[in-house]
Amino acid sequence: MESCKNKDYTIDNEQLARFAKAMGHPARITILNYLASMDNCYFGDIYNELPIAKATVSQHLKELKDAGLIQGEIETPKVKYCINSENWEKAQAYFETFFALKTEKTTCCK
Amino acid sequence: MESCKNKDYTIDNEQLARFAKAMGHPARITILNYLASMDNCYFGDIYNELPIAKATVSQHLKELKDAGLIQGEIETPKVKYCINSENWEKAQAYFETFFALKTEKTTCCK
DNA sequence: AATATTGTTCGTAGTTTTGCGAACTACGAA
DNA sequence: TTCGTAGTTCGCAAAACTACGAACAATATT
């Protein structure tokens, strides 16, 4: 019957997935938690919170930055990272909306 | 100086990352959206919502099931999927708590 | 018994992720 | 200039992810 399956994913679903993917690693959750609750947010501090090599920390930070959840600023000789508030709130709204979809539903199976 | 870096990730951070990772693909977000808003949730319906092969759909469903976000039930000859409400709420709470951490903070850089 | 329906599983291919050490950049201090 | 500090980038390896077609299982229909 070949039903019309040339659907693409919606922009919103892509964006939510992007945020979720960025959060999809314990190191990155730890980083975000740390940044969300601290004022001091230098690379070295973050590195000390994590059980991984600094090269790897740098990579995770890059991914979070690419996803828009954090931002960095050079403060020679250190690098200061922090939450990107604008996108943080955007992400929060995305997740909130997403989970709210379910609310009043009855379970459909089992 | 070898600061003590044998920290592990916390269980909560691991769990949140697990949920986030499961949500980290547009196909899986689409599936969850669909299941969260429908009562009919057979494999075929889900398959028709997605621009990918059924083998791939099956794989994504398996990942969501492994992460605990959905559950399936055989209703010969079909398979009925739905949200796992208990874990859905757990995930919702995890994300809510996570994002709430930031609230009143001033931006720490830039 | 042969067919059709509905999904799952297998095997495979290509891409991405994760992680590390080593090399590198940029700057300040000795 | 040489050294130390603070991070990033490079190159590599192993593992995980994404996707597909083909084969398979389980049941219902002809």
Short mmCIF file of N, CA, C and O in Angstrom, two decimals, chain B:
data_model
loop_
_atom_site.label_atom_id
_atom_site.label_comp_id
_atom_site.label_asym_id
_atom_site.label_seq_id
_atom_site.Cartn_x
_atom_site.Cartn_y
_atom_site.Cartn_z
N MET B 1 50.11 17.69 41.77
CA MET B 1 49.45 17.66 43.09
C MET B 1 48.49 16.48 43.20
O MET B 1 48.09 16.09 44.29
N GLU B 2 48.11 15.92 42.08
CA GLU B 2 47.26 14.72 42.10
C GLU B 2 46.03 14.85 43.00
O GLU B 2 45.85 14.07 43.95
N SER B 3 45.21 15.80 42.76
CA SER B 3 44.02 15.92 43.59
C SER B 3 43.17 14.67 43.44
O SER B 3 43.24 13.98 42.42
N CYS B 4 42.40 14.40 44.45
CA CYS B 4 41.63 13.16 44.50
C CYS B 4 40.53 13.12 43.45
O CYS B 4 39.47 13.70 43.62
N LYS B 5 40.80 12.41 42.35
CA LYS B 5 39.85 12.44 41.24
C LYS B 5 39.16 11.11 40.97
O LYS B 5 38.72 10.84 39.87
N ASN B 6 39.11 10.27 41.97
CA ASN B 6 38.46 8.97 41.77
C ASN B 6 36.95 9.04 41.97
O ASN B 6 36.31 8.06 42.31
N LYS B 7 36.39 10.20 41.79
CA LYS B 7 34.94 10.35 41.92
C LYS B 7 34.22 9.55 40.85
O LYS B 7 34.65 9.51 39.71
N ASP B 8 33.12 9.02 41.24
CA ASP B 8 32.25 8.42 40.25
C ASP B 8 31.09 9.38 40.02
O ASP B 8 30.92 10.33 40.76
N TYR B 9 30.33 9.09 38.99
CA TYR B 9 29.13 9.88 38.79
C TYR B 9 28.10 9.42 39.80
O TYR B 9 28.08 8.25 40.19
N THR B 10 27.21 10.31 40.19
CA THR B 10 26.17 9.91 41.13
C THR B 10 25.12 9.08 40.41
O THR B 10 24.97 9.18 39.19
N ILE B 11 24.40 8.30 41.17
CA ILE B 11 23.33 7.48 40.61
C ILE B 11 22.30 8.37 39.91
O ILE B 11 21.85 8.06 38.80
N ASP B 12 21.97 9.46 40.54
CA ASP B 12 20.99 10.38 39.96
C ASP B 12 21.46 10.95 38.63
O ASP B 12 20.69 11.03 37.67
N ASN B 13 22.72 11.32 38.58
CA ASN B 13 23.24 11.86 37.33
C ASN B 13 23.27 10.78 36.24
O ASN B 13 22.99 11.06 35.08
N GLU B 14 23.59 9.58 36.65
CA GLU B 14 23.59 8.46 35.69
C GLU B 14 22.18 8.21 35.18
O GLU B 14 21.97 8.01 33.98
N GLN B 15 21.23 8.25 36.07
CA GLN B 15 19.85 7.97 35.67
C GLN B 15 19.30 9.06 34.76
O GLN B 15 18.66 8.76 33.75
N LEU B 16 19.57 10.29 35.13
CA LEU B 16 19.10 11.39 34.29
C LEU B 16 19.74 11.33 32.90
O LEU B 16 19.07 11.50 31.89
N ALA B 17 21.04 11.03 32.89
CA ALA B 17 21.74 10.92 31.61
C ALA B 17 21.14 9.79 30.77
O ALA B 17 21.01 9.90 29.55
N ARG B 18 20.74 8.73 31.44
CA ARG B 18 20.15 7.58 30.75
C ARG B 18 18.84 7.97 30.07
O ARG B 18 18.59 7.65 28.91
N PHE B 19 18.00 8.66 30.81
CA PHE B 19 16.74 9.15 30.25
C PHE B 19 17.02 10.09 29.08
O PHE B 19 16.43 9.99 28.01
N ALA B 20 17.93 11.02 29.32
CA ALA B 20 18.24 12.02 28.30
C ALA B 20 18.79 11.35 27.04
O ALA B 20 18.41 11.70 25.92
N LYS B 21 19.65 10.38 27.25
CA LYS B 21 20.23 9.69 26.11
C LYS B 21 19.15 8.99 25.28
O LYS B 21 19.17 9.03 24.05
N ALA B 22 18.22 8.36 25.99
CA ALA B 22 17.12 7.68 25.29
C ALA B 22 16.31 8.68 24.47
O ALA B 22 15.77 8.35 23.42
N MET B 23 16.24 9.91 24.95
CA MET B 23 15.48 10.94 24.24
C MET B 23 16.33 11.65 23.20
O MET B 23 15.85 12.56 22.51
N GLY B 24 17.58 11.25 23.07
CA GLY B 24 18.52 11.97 22.23
C GLY B 24 18.50 11.65 20.75
O GLY B 24 19.53 11.74 20.08
N HIS B 25 17.36 11.28 20.24
CA HIS B 25 17.24 11.04 18.80
C HIS B 25 15.84 11.44 18.36
O HIS B 25 14.86 11.06 19.01
N PRO B 26 15.76 12.20 17.26
CA PRO B 26 14.45 12.70 16.83
C PRO B 26 13.41 11.61 16.62
O PRO B 26 12.22 11.83 16.89
N ALA B 27 13.84 10.44 16.16
CA ALA B 27 12.88 9.36 15.97
C ALA B 27 12.28 8.94 17.31
O ALA B 27 11.07 8.69 17.42
N ARG B 28 13.12 8.91 18.32
CA ARG B 28 12.62 8.48 19.63
C ARG B 28 11.77 9.56 20.28
O ARG B 28 10.78 9.24 20.96
N ILE B 29 12.10 10.80 20.05
CA ILE B 29 11.24 11.88 20.55
C ILE B 29 9.87 11.79 19.86
O ILE B 29 8.83 11.89 20.50
N THR B 30 9.91 11.57 18.57
CA THR B 30 8.66 11.45 17.81
C THR B 30 7.81 10.29 18.34
O THR B 30 6.60 10.43 18.51
N ILE B 31 8.47 9.18 18.61
CA ILE B 31 7.75 8.03 19.16
C ILE B 31 7.12 8.37 20.51
O ILE B 31 5.94 8.10 20.74
N LEU B 32 7.90 8.98 21.36
CA LEU B 32 7.40 9.31 22.69
C LEU B 32 6.25 10.31 22.61
O LEU B 32 5.24 10.17 23.29
N ASN B 33 6.42 11.30 21.76
CA ASN B 33 5.35 12.27 21.54
C ASN B 33 4.07 11.58 21.11
O ASN B 33 2.99 11.87 21.62
N TYR B 34 4.24 10.68 20.18
CA TYR B 34 3.10 9.96 19.63
C TYR B 34 2.41 9.14 20.72
O TYR B 34 1.19 9.22 20.92
N LEU B 35 3.21 8.37 21.44
CA LEU B 35 2.64 7.51 22.48
C LEU B 35 2.00 8.33 23.61
O LEU B 35 1.01 7.92 24.20
N ALA B 36 2.60 9.48 23.88
CA ALA B 36 2.08 10.30 24.97
C ALA B 36 0.75 10.94 24.64
O ALA B 36 0.01 11.36 25.52
N SER B 37 0.45 10.99 23.35
CA SER B 37 -0.76 11.71 22.97
C SER B 37 -1.82 10.84 22.31
O SER B 37 -2.87 11.33 21.91
N MET B 38 -1.56 9.54 22.21
CA MET B 38 -2.50 8.65 21.53
C MET B 38 -2.97 7.54 22.45
O MET B 38 -2.31 7.20 23.41
N ASP B 39 -4.08 6.94 22.08
CA ASP B 39 -4.49 5.73 22.77
C ASP B 39 -4.14 4.50 21.94
O ASP B 39 -3.84 3.46 22.47
N ASN B 40 -4.26 4.67 20.63
CA ASN B 40 -3.84 3.58 19.74
C ASN B 40 -2.35 3.64 19.57
O ASN B 40 -1.82 4.64 19.10
N CYS B 41 -1.66 2.60 19.93
CA CYS B 41 -0.22 2.68 19.86
C CYS B 41 0.37 1.35 19.42
O CYS B 41 1.13 0.73 20.14
N TYR B 42 -0.02 0.92 18.25
CA TYR B 42 0.53 -0.30 17.70
C TYR B 42 1.80 0.02 16.93
O TYR B 42 1.99 1.16 16.48
N PHE B 43 2.62 -0.97 16.80
CA PHE B 43 3.88 -0.80 16.08
C PHE B 43 3.65 -0.16 14.72
O PHE B 43 4.34 0.79 14.35
N GLY B 44 2.67 -0.69 14.00
CA GLY B 44 2.41 -0.20 12.65
C GLY B 44 2.10 1.29 12.59
O GLY B 44 2.51 1.98 11.67
N ASP B 45 1.37 1.75 13.61
CA ASP B 45 1.04 3.17 13.66
C ASP B 45 2.31 3.99 13.86
O ASP B 45 2.51 5.03 13.22
N ILE B 46 3.13 3.53 14.76
CA ILE B 46 4.38 4.22 15.05
C ILE B 46 5.27 4.23 13.81
O ILE B 46 5.80 5.26 13.42
N TYR B 47 5.35 3.07 13.21
CA TYR B 47 6.16 2.92 11.99
C TYR B 47 5.72 3.93 10.94
O TYR B 47 6.57 4.56 10.28
N ASN B 48 4.43 4.11 10.82
CA ASN B 48 3.92 5.03 9.80
C ASN B 48 4.20 6.50 10.09
O ASN B 48 4.10 7.34 9.21
N GLU B 49 4.53 6.77 11.31
CA GLU B 49 4.86 8.15 11.69
C GLU B 49 6.31 8.50 11.36
O GLU B 49 6.70 9.64 11.44
N LEU B 50 7.08 7.47 11.05
CA LEU B 50 8.53 7.69 10.95
C LEU B 50 9.08 7.42 9.56
O LEU B 50 8.58 6.54 8.85
N PRO B 51 10.10 8.16 9.18
CA PRO B 51 10.69 8.03 7.84
C PRO B 51 11.79 6.99 7.79
O PRO B 51 12.76 7.16 7.06
N ILE B 52 11.69 5.92 8.57
CA ILE B 52 12.76 4.93 8.63
C ILE B 52 12.21 3.52 8.53
O ILE B 52 11.02 3.30 8.71
N ALA B 53 13.10 2.58 8.25
CA ALA B 53 12.71 1.18 8.05
C ALA B 53 12.19 0.57 9.35
O ALA B 53 12.54 1.00 10.44
N LYS B 54 11.38 -0.46 9.20
CA LYS B 54 10.75 -1.04 10.39
C LYS B 54 11.77 -1.67 11.32
O LYS B 54 11.61 -1.65 12.54
N ALA B 55 12.83 -2.20 10.76
CA ALA B 55 13.88 -2.78 11.61
C ALA B 55 14.47 -1.71 12.51
O ALA B 55 14.77 -1.96 13.69
N THR B 56 14.61 -0.53 11.96
CA THR B 56 15.17 0.58 12.73
C THR B 56 14.18 1.07 13.77
O THR B 56 14.56 1.37 14.91
N VAL B 57 12.93 1.12 13.40
CA VAL B 57 11.90 1.51 14.36
C VAL B 57 11.92 0.55 15.54
O VAL B 57 11.88 0.96 16.71
N SER B 58 12.01 -0.72 15.22
CA SER B 58 12.03 -1.75 16.25
C SER B 58 13.20 -1.53 17.22
O SER B 58 13.06 -1.68 18.43
N GLN B 59 14.32 -1.16 16.65
CA GLN B 59 15.51 -0.90 17.46
C GLN B 59 15.30 0.28 18.40
O GLN B 59 15.66 0.21 19.58
N HIS B 60 14.74 1.35 17.86
CA HIS B 60 14.50 2.54 18.69
C HIS B 60 13.52 2.22 19.81
O HIS B 60 13.68 2.66 20.94
N LEU B 61 12.51 1.42 19.48
CA LEU B 61 11.54 1.03 20.50
C LEU B 61 12.22 0.23 21.60
O LEU B 61 11.94 0.40 22.79
N LYS B 62 13.14 -0.62 21.19
CA LYS B 62 13.87 -1.43 22.17
C LYS B 62 14.69 -0.54 23.12
O LYS B 62 14.73 -0.77 24.33
N GLU B 63 15.30 0.49 22.54
CA GLU B 63 16.10 1.38 23.38
C GLU B 63 15.24 2.14 24.38
O GLU B 63 15.62 2.32 25.53
N LEU B 64 14.07 2.56 23.91
CA LEU B 64 13.16 3.27 24.80
C LEU B 64 12.65 2.35 25.90
O LEU B 64 12.47 2.76 27.04
N LYS B 65 12.45 1.10 25.52
CA LYS B 65 11.98 0.12 26.50
C LYS B 65 13.08 -0.16 27.52
O LYS B 65 12.83 -0.19 28.72
N ASP B 66 14.31 -0.29 27.02
CA ASP B 66 15.44 -0.55 27.92
C ASP B 66 15.65 0.61 28.89
O ASP B 66 16.05 0.41 30.04
N ALA B 67 15.40 1.81 28.41
CA ALA B 67 15.56 2.98 29.28
C ALA B 67 14.37 3.10 30.24
O ALA B 67 14.40 3.89 31.18
N GLY B 68 13.34 2.32 29.99
CA GLY B 68 12.19 2.30 30.90
C GLY B 68 11.08 3.28 30.55
O GLY B 68 10.09 3.37 31.27
N LEU B 69 11.24 3.98 29.44
CA LEU B 69 10.26 5.03 29.13
C LEU B 69 8.98 4.50 28.50
O LEU B 69 7.94 5.15 28.55
N ILE B 70 9.08 3.34 27.88
CA ILE B 70 7.87 2.76 27.30
C ILE B 70 7.76 1.29 27.67
O ILE B 70 8.70 0.71 28.22
N GLN B 71 6.64 0.71 27.35
CA GLN B 71 6.46 -0.73 27.55
C GLN B 71 5.65 -1.28 26.39
O GLN B 71 4.92 -0.56 25.74
N GLY B 72 5.81 -2.56 26.15
CA GLY B 72 5.11 -3.17 25.03
C GLY B 72 4.33 -4.39 25.48
O GLY B 72 4.62 -4.98 26.52
N GLU B 73 3.36 -4.73 24.68
CA GLU B 73 2.49 -5.85 25.01
C GLU B 73 2.06 -6.50 23.71
O GLU B 73 1.63 -5.79 22.79
N ILE B 74 2.16 -7.80 23.64
CA ILE B 74 1.75 -8.48 22.43
C ILE B 74 0.24 -8.65 22.40
O ILE B 74 -0.36 -9.06 23.38
N GLU B 75 -0.35 -8.30 21.26
CA GLU B 75 -1.78 -8.41 21.08
C GLU B 75 -1.95 -9.01 19.69
O GLU B 75 -2.31 -8.33 18.74
N THR B 76 -1.62 -10.26 19.63
CA THR B 76 -1.48 -10.97 18.38
C THR B 76 -2.55 -10.59 17.38
O THR B 76 -3.73 -10.57 17.73
N PRO B 77 -2.14 -10.29 16.14
CA PRO B 77 -0.76 -10.37 15.64
C PRO B 77 -0.02 -9.05 15.75
O PRO B 77 1.02 -8.89 15.13
N LYS B 78 -0.53 -8.13 16.53
CA LYS B 78 0.12 -6.84 16.64
C LYS B 78 0.86 -6.69 17.95
O LYS B 78 0.74 -7.53 18.84
N VAL B 79 1.62 -5.61 18.04
CA VAL B 79 2.29 -5.31 19.29
C VAL B 79 1.91 -3.89 19.69
O VAL B 79 1.99 -2.97 18.89
N LYS B 80 1.44 -3.80 20.90
CA LYS B 80 0.93 -2.54 21.41
C LYS B 80 1.99 -1.92 22.32
O LYS B 80 2.48 -2.57 23.23
N TYR B 81 2.31 -0.69 22.03
CA TYR B 81 3.28 0.02 22.86
C TYR B 81 2.61 1.15 23.59
O TYR B 81 1.62 1.70 23.11
N CYS B 82 3.17 1.51 24.74
CA CYS B 82 2.70 2.71 25.42
C CYS B 82 3.75 3.23 26.38
O CYS B 82 4.73 2.56 26.67
N ILE B 83 3.50 4.43 26.82
CA ILE B 83 4.36 5.07 27.81
C ILE B 83 4.35 4.25 29.10
O ILE B 83 3.32 3.76 29.52
N ASN B 84 5.50 4.12 29.71
CA ASN B 84 5.56 3.56 31.05
C ASN B 84 5.36 4.72 32.02
O ASN B 84 6.29 5.48 32.31
N SER B 85 4.15 4.84 32.49
CA SER B 85 3.76 6.04 33.25
C SER B 85 4.63 6.27 34.48
O SER B 85 5.02 7.40 34.77
N GLU B 86 4.91 5.20 35.16
CA GLU B 86 5.70 5.33 36.39
C GLU B 86 7.05 5.99 36.11
O GLU B 86 7.44 6.97 36.75
N ASN B 87 7.73 5.46 35.12
CA ASN B 87 9.06 6.00 34.80
C ASN B 87 8.98 7.34 34.08
O ASN B 87 9.88 8.16 34.19
N TRP B 88 7.91 7.52 33.35
CA TRP B 88 7.70 8.82 32.69
C TRP B 88 7.67 9.93 33.74
O TRP B 88 8.33 10.96 33.60
N GLU B 89 6.93 9.66 34.78
CA GLU B 89 6.84 10.66 35.85
C GLU B 89 8.16 10.82 36.59
O GLU B 89 8.53 11.91 37.00
N LYS B 90 8.85 9.71 36.70
CA LYS B 90 10.16 9.76 37.33
C LYS B 90 11.10 10.63 36.49
O LYS B 90 11.79 11.52 37.01
N ALA B 91 11.08 10.41 35.20
CA ALA B 91 11.92 11.19 34.28
C ALA B 91 11.53 12.66 34.35
O ALA B 91 12.39 13.54 34.44
N GLN B 92 10.23 12.89 34.31
CA GLN B 92 9.74 14.27 34.37
C GLN B 92 10.27 14.97 35.62
O GLN B 92 10.76 16.10 35.57
N ALA B 93 10.21 14.26 36.74
CA ALA B 93 10.70 14.83 38.01
C ALA B 93 12.20 15.10 37.95
O ALA B 93 12.68 16.14 38.41
N TYR B 94 12.93 14.17 37.35
CA TYR B 94 14.38 14.34 37.22
C TYR B 94 14.71 15.59 36.42
O TYR B 94 15.53 16.41 36.83
N PHE B 95 14.07 15.76 35.30
CA PHE B 95 14.35 16.92 34.45
C PHE B 95 13.92 18.22 35.15
O PHE B 95 14.61 19.22 35.07
N GLU B 96 12.79 18.14 35.81
CA GLU B 96 12.28 19.33 36.49
C GLU B 96 13.27 19.79 37.56
O GLU B 96 13.63 20.97 37.62
N THR B 97 13.70 18.86 38.36
CA THR B 97 14.67 19.16 39.42
C THR B 97 15.96 19.70 38.82
O THR B 97 16.52 20.68 39.31
N PHE B 98 16.37 19.07 37.77
CA PHE B 98 17.61 19.46 37.11
C PHE B 98 17.55 20.91 36.64
O PHE B 98 18.44 21.71 36.96
N PHE B 99 16.51 21.25 35.92
CA PHE B 99 16.42 22.61 35.38
C PHE B 99 16.15 23.64 36.46
O PHE B 99 16.54 24.80 36.34
N ALA B 100 15.51 23.21 37.52
CA ALA B 100 15.18 24.13 38.61
C ALA B 100 16.44 24.62 39.33
O ALA B 100 16.45 25.70 39.90
N LEU B 101 17.47 23.84 39.27
CA LEU B 101 18.74 24.20 39.91
C LEU B 101 19.22 25.59 39.52
O LEU B 101 19.87 26.28 40.30
N LYS B 102 18.92 25.97 38.33
CA LYS B 102 19.50 27.20 37.80
C LYS B 102 18.76 28.46 38.23
O LYS B 102 19.36 29.50 38.45
N THR B 103 17.46 28.35 38.31
CA THR B 103 16.55 29.49 38.47
C THR B 103 17.13 30.88 38.77
O THR B 103 17.31 31.67 37.86
N GLU B 104 17.42 31.12 40.05
CA GLU B 104 17.72 32.51 40.44
C GLU B 104 19.14 32.99 40.17
O GLU B 104 19.51 34.11 40.51
N LYS B 105 19.92 32.15 39.52
CA LYS B 105 21.32 32.50 39.32
C LYS B 105 21.54 33.68 38.37
O LYS B 105 20.82 33.86 37.40
N THR B 106 22.56 34.42 38.67
CA THR B 106 23.00 35.42 37.71
C THR B 106 23.93 34.71 36.76
O THR B 106 24.57 33.73 37.12
N THR B 107 24.02 35.18 35.56
CA THR B 107 24.93 34.57 34.61
C THR B 107 26.35 34.83 35.07
O THR B 107 26.68 35.96 35.41
N CYS B 108 27.17 33.80 35.05
CA CYS B 108 28.49 33.96 35.64
C CYS B 108 29.54 34.48 34.66
O CYS B 108 30.58 34.95 35.06
N CYS B 109 29.24 34.39 33.37
CA CYS B 109 30.19 35.00 32.45
C CYS B 109 29.52 35.61 31.22
O CYS B 109 28.40 35.30 30.92
N LYS B 110 30.25 36.43 30.55
CA LYS B 110 29.80 37.21 29.39
C LYS B 110 28.56 38.04 29.68
O LYS B 110 27.47 37.57 29.76
#
